[in-house]
Amino acid sequence: MTNLTRWDPFREMTQLLDDTFFTGVLPRNGSLVPALDLSETADAYHIEMAVPGMTADQLNITFENNVLTISGEITQSSDRKERQYHVTERRFGRFSRSIRLPNQIHPDRIEARLENGVLTVTVPKAEEIKPRKIAVNVAQ
C-alpha cells in the first residue's frame, strides 16, 4: 500500500533555502528564533537580525567553515515573579542562527554593528566574485 504525503510548499521552500544559505533556520515547536534578513550587494552580504533589548555582550558571532553563526540569550526581566501576567507573547531563552556563505568572502573583514535592537553583520565579498567590467580594446 502506498502512503500519501500531503504537499507542503512551505516545507519545500525551506529545504531549498537550507540547501542554499541557511542551516537550522525556521522555528520548531515554538522555539526562539529571532527574525533575520539576508541581502546581497555587489560588495558584500548583509545580515540584519532583530534582537530587541539585547546588548553587544549578550551576542556571540562566529565564523567557521564558511558558516556564520549568531547566538545569544534573551533573558526575562527580574521583576516577573512579582507580577501576574495575563498575556505573554515575548519569547525568552537561548537562540542560534547559522548561515552558510559562499567560499569567496573575506572572513577577516566581517563587521557587526548593534543599533536600535537590530544587529547588522556585513560580510565583504572577495574580489574574484565581484562583477568586473572588461574593457574592449580597439585594434588600430
mmCIF file of C-alpha atoms in Angstrom:
data_model
loop_
_atom_site.group_PDB
_atom_site.id
_atom_site.type_symbol
_atom_site.label_atom_id
_atom_site.label_comp_id
_atom_site.label_asym_id
_atom_site.label_seq_id
_atom_site.Cartn_x
_atom_site.Cartn_y
_atom_site.Cartn_z
ATOM 1 C CA MET A 1 0.000 0.000 0.000
ATOM 2 C CA THR A 2 1.293 3.468 -0.884
ATOM 3 C CA ASN A 3 1.467 6.169 1.781
ATOM 4 C CA LEU A 4 0.145 9.550 0.769
ATOM 5 C CA THR A 5 2.103 12.615 1.810
ATOM 6 C CA ARG A 6 0.414 15.966 1.976
ATOM 7 C CA TRP A 7 2.170 18.514 -0.236
ATOM 8 C CA ASP A 8 3.583 21.406 1.756
ATOM 9 C CA PRO A 9 5.059 24.167 -0.413
ATOM 10 C CA PHE A 10 6.426 25.938 2.659
ATOM 11 C CA ARG A 11 8.434 22.843 3.611
ATOM 12 C CA GLU A 12 9.827 22.589 0.088
ATOM 13 C CA MET A 13 10.825 26.274 0.110
ATOM 14 C CA THR A 14 12.525 25.764 3.470
ATOM 15 C CA GLN A 15 14.527 22.860 2.066
ATOM 16 C CA LEU A 16 15.564 24.981 -0.910
ATOM 17 C CA LEU A 17 16.752 27.810 1.378
ATOM 18 C CA ASP A 18 18.520 25.358 3.685
ATOM 19 C CA ASP A 19 20.456 23.992 0.726
ATOM 20 C CA THR A 20 21.436 27.481 -0.405
ATOM 21 C CA PHE A 21 22.262 29.624 2.642
ATOM 22 C CA PHE A 22 20.682 28.633 5.919
ATOM 23 C CA THR A 23 21.207 25.855 8.375
ATOM 24 C CA GLY A 24 18.597 25.415 11.097
ATOM 25 C CA VAL A 25 16.591 28.430 10.025
ATOM 26 C CA LEU A 26 12.977 28.084 10.962
ATOM 27 C CA PRO A 27 11.480 27.778 14.430
ATOM 28 C CA ARG A 28 10.499 24.315 15.530
ATOM 29 C CA ASN A 29 7.745 23.811 18.098
ATOM 30 C CA GLY A 30 7.661 27.423 19.263
ATOM 31 C CA SER A 31 11.388 27.701 19.897
ATOM 32 C CA LEU A 32 13.073 31.095 19.965
ATOM 33 C CA VAL A 33 14.456 32.141 16.582
ATOM 34 C CA PRO A 34 14.983 35.887 16.040
ATOM 35 C CA ALA A 35 13.905 37.133 12.614
ATOM 36 C CA LEU A 36 16.624 37.986 10.145
ATOM 37 C CA ASP A 37 17.017 39.367 6.648
ATOM 38 C CA LEU A 38 19.820 38.279 4.325
ATOM 39 C CA SER A 39 20.592 40.540 1.382
ATOM 40 C CA GLU A 40 23.404 40.980 -1.078
ATOM 41 C CA THR A 41 25.071 43.887 -2.829
ATOM 42 C CA ALA A 42 27.898 43.844 -5.352
ATOM 43 C CA ASP A 43 30.422 44.181 -2.496
ATOM 44 C CA ALA A 44 29.009 42.187 0.428
ATOM 45 C CA TYR A 45 26.366 40.006 2.063
ATOM 46 C CA HIS A 46 24.292 41.778 4.716
ATOM 47 C CA ILE A 47 22.540 40.078 7.619
ATOM 48 C CA GLU A 48 20.115 42.067 9.760
ATOM 49 C CA MET A 49 18.675 40.357 12.838
ATOM 50 C CA ALA A 50 16.054 41.671 15.239
ATOM 51 C CA VAL A 51 17.413 41.422 18.791
ATOM 52 C CA PRO A 52 15.403 43.999 20.776
ATOM 53 C CA GLY A 53 16.682 44.743 24.250
ATOM 54 C CA MET A 54 19.936 42.838 23.804
ATOM 55 C CA THR A 55 23.379 44.297 24.347
ATOM 56 C CA ALA A 56 26.542 43.520 22.370
ATOM 57 C CA ASP A 57 27.961 41.380 25.185
ATOM 58 C CA GLN A 58 24.862 39.128 25.072
ATOM 59 C CA LEU A 59 25.581 38.211 21.436
ATOM 60 C CA ASN A 60 28.136 35.748 20.109
ATOM 61 C CA ILE A 61 29.123 35.759 16.425
ATOM 62 C CA THR A 62 31.447 33.121 14.988
ATOM 63 C CA PHE A 63 32.617 32.196 11.508
ATOM 64 C CA GLU A 64 33.933 28.706 10.848
ATOM 65 C CA ASN A 65 33.985 26.521 7.714
ATOM 66 C CA ASN A 66 32.032 29.161 5.771
ATOM 67 C CA VAL A 67 29.216 29.173 8.341
ATOM 68 C CA LEU A 68 28.384 32.402 10.167
ATOM 69 C CA THR A 69 26.643 31.666 13.466
ATOM 70 C CA ILE A 70 24.876 34.255 15.609
ATOM 71 C CA SER A 71 23.837 33.092 19.053
ATOM 72 C CA GLY A 72 22.821 34.582 22.344
ATOM 73 C CA GLU A 73 20.264 34.556 25.113
ATOM 74 C CA ILE A 74 17.270 36.805 25.593
ATOM 75 C CA THR A 75 16.627 36.980 29.314
ATOM 76 C CA GLN A 76 13.465 37.772 31.226
ATOM 77 C CA SER A 77 13.311 40.797 33.487
ATOM 78 C CA SER A 78 13.922 40.061 37.153
ATOM 79 C CA ASP A 79 10.582 41.505 38.302
ATOM 80 C CA ARG A 80 8.476 38.842 36.502
ATOM 81 C CA LYS A 81 7.881 36.927 39.735
ATOM 82 C CA GLU A 82 6.257 39.971 41.337
ATOM 83 C CA ARG A 83 3.649 40.349 38.582
ATOM 84 C CA GLN A 84 0.599 38.434 37.478
ATOM 85 C CA TYR A 85 0.726 38.224 33.679
ATOM 86 C CA HIS A 86 -2.440 37.971 31.569
ATOM 87 C CA VAL A 87 -0.683 37.770 28.187
ATOM 88 C CA THR A 88 2.913 36.778 27.465
ATOM 89 C CA GLU A 89 3.933 36.831 23.807
ATOM 90 C CA ARG A 90 7.646 37.576 24.014
ATOM 91 C CA ARG A 91 9.987 34.607 23.910
ATOM 92 C CA PHE A 92 12.975 34.196 26.181
ATOM 93 C CA GLY A 93 15.900 31.820 26.112
ATOM 94 C CA ARG A 94 18.914 30.798 24.081
ATOM 95 C CA PHE A 95 18.966 31.011 20.308
ATOM 96 C CA SER A 96 21.353 30.240 17.491
ATOM 97 C CA ARG A 97 21.119 31.072 13.779
ATOM 98 C CA SER A 98 23.591 29.748 11.215
ATOM 99 C CA ILE A 99 24.082 30.954 7.658
ATOM 100 C CA ARG A 100 26.221 29.085 5.146
ATOM 101 C CA LEU A 101 28.125 31.586 2.977
ATOM 102 C CA PRO A 102 29.968 31.079 -0.311
ATOM 103 C CA ASN A 103 33.719 30.414 -0.259
ATOM 104 C CA GLN A 104 34.582 33.729 -1.880
ATOM 105 C CA ILE A 105 34.400 36.118 1.078
ATOM 106 C CA HIS A 106 36.851 37.983 3.315
ATOM 107 C CA PRO A 107 36.323 36.405 6.764
ATOM 108 C CA ASP A 108 38.893 38.695 8.377
ATOM 109 C CA ARG A 109 36.850 41.775 7.347
ATOM 110 C CA ILE A 110 33.439 40.708 8.729
ATOM 111 C CA GLU A 111 31.902 43.559 10.725
ATOM 112 C CA ALA A 112 28.991 43.606 13.200
ATOM 113 C CA ARG A 113 27.021 46.598 14.495
ATOM 114 C CA LEU A 114 24.154 46.739 17.014
ATOM 115 C CA GLU A 115 21.820 49.721 16.766
ATOM 116 C CA ASN A 116 18.231 50.204 17.988
ATOM 117 C CA GLY A 117 17.668 46.489 18.560
ATOM 118 C CA VAL A 118 18.949 45.449 15.125
ATOM 119 C CA LEU A 119 22.200 43.542 14.686
ATOM 120 C CA THR A 120 23.785 44.191 11.273
ATOM 121 C CA VAL A 121 26.559 41.885 10.092
ATOM 122 C CA THR A 122 28.412 42.794 6.893
ATOM 123 C CA VAL A 123 30.394 40.065 5.137
ATOM 124 C CA PRO A 124 32.595 41.515 2.350
ATOM 125 C CA LYS A 125 32.902 39.545 -0.882
ATOM 126 C CA ALA A 126 36.304 38.618 -2.231
ATOM 127 C CA GLU A 127 37.457 40.389 -5.371
ATOM 128 C CA GLU A 128 37.166 37.271 -7.521
ATOM 129 C CA ILE A 129 33.349 37.159 -7.273
ATOM 130 C CA LYS A 130 32.656 40.851 -7.692
ATOM 131 C CA PRO A 131 31.417 41.748 -11.157
ATOM 132 C CA ARG A 132 34.171 43.221 -13.214
ATOM 133 C CA LYS A 133 33.931 45.405 -16.291
ATOM 134 C CA ILE A 134 36.323 44.315 -19.002
ATOM 135 C CA ALA A 135 37.463 46.998 -21.382
ATOM 136 C CA VAL A 136 37.322 46.256 -25.089
ATOM 137 C CA ASN A 137 40.440 47.401 -26.888
ATOM 138 C CA VAL A 138 40.127 48.742 -30.404
ATOM 139 C CA ALA A 139 42.700 47.451 -32.864
ATOM 140 C CA GLN A 140 44.369 50.149 -34.965
#
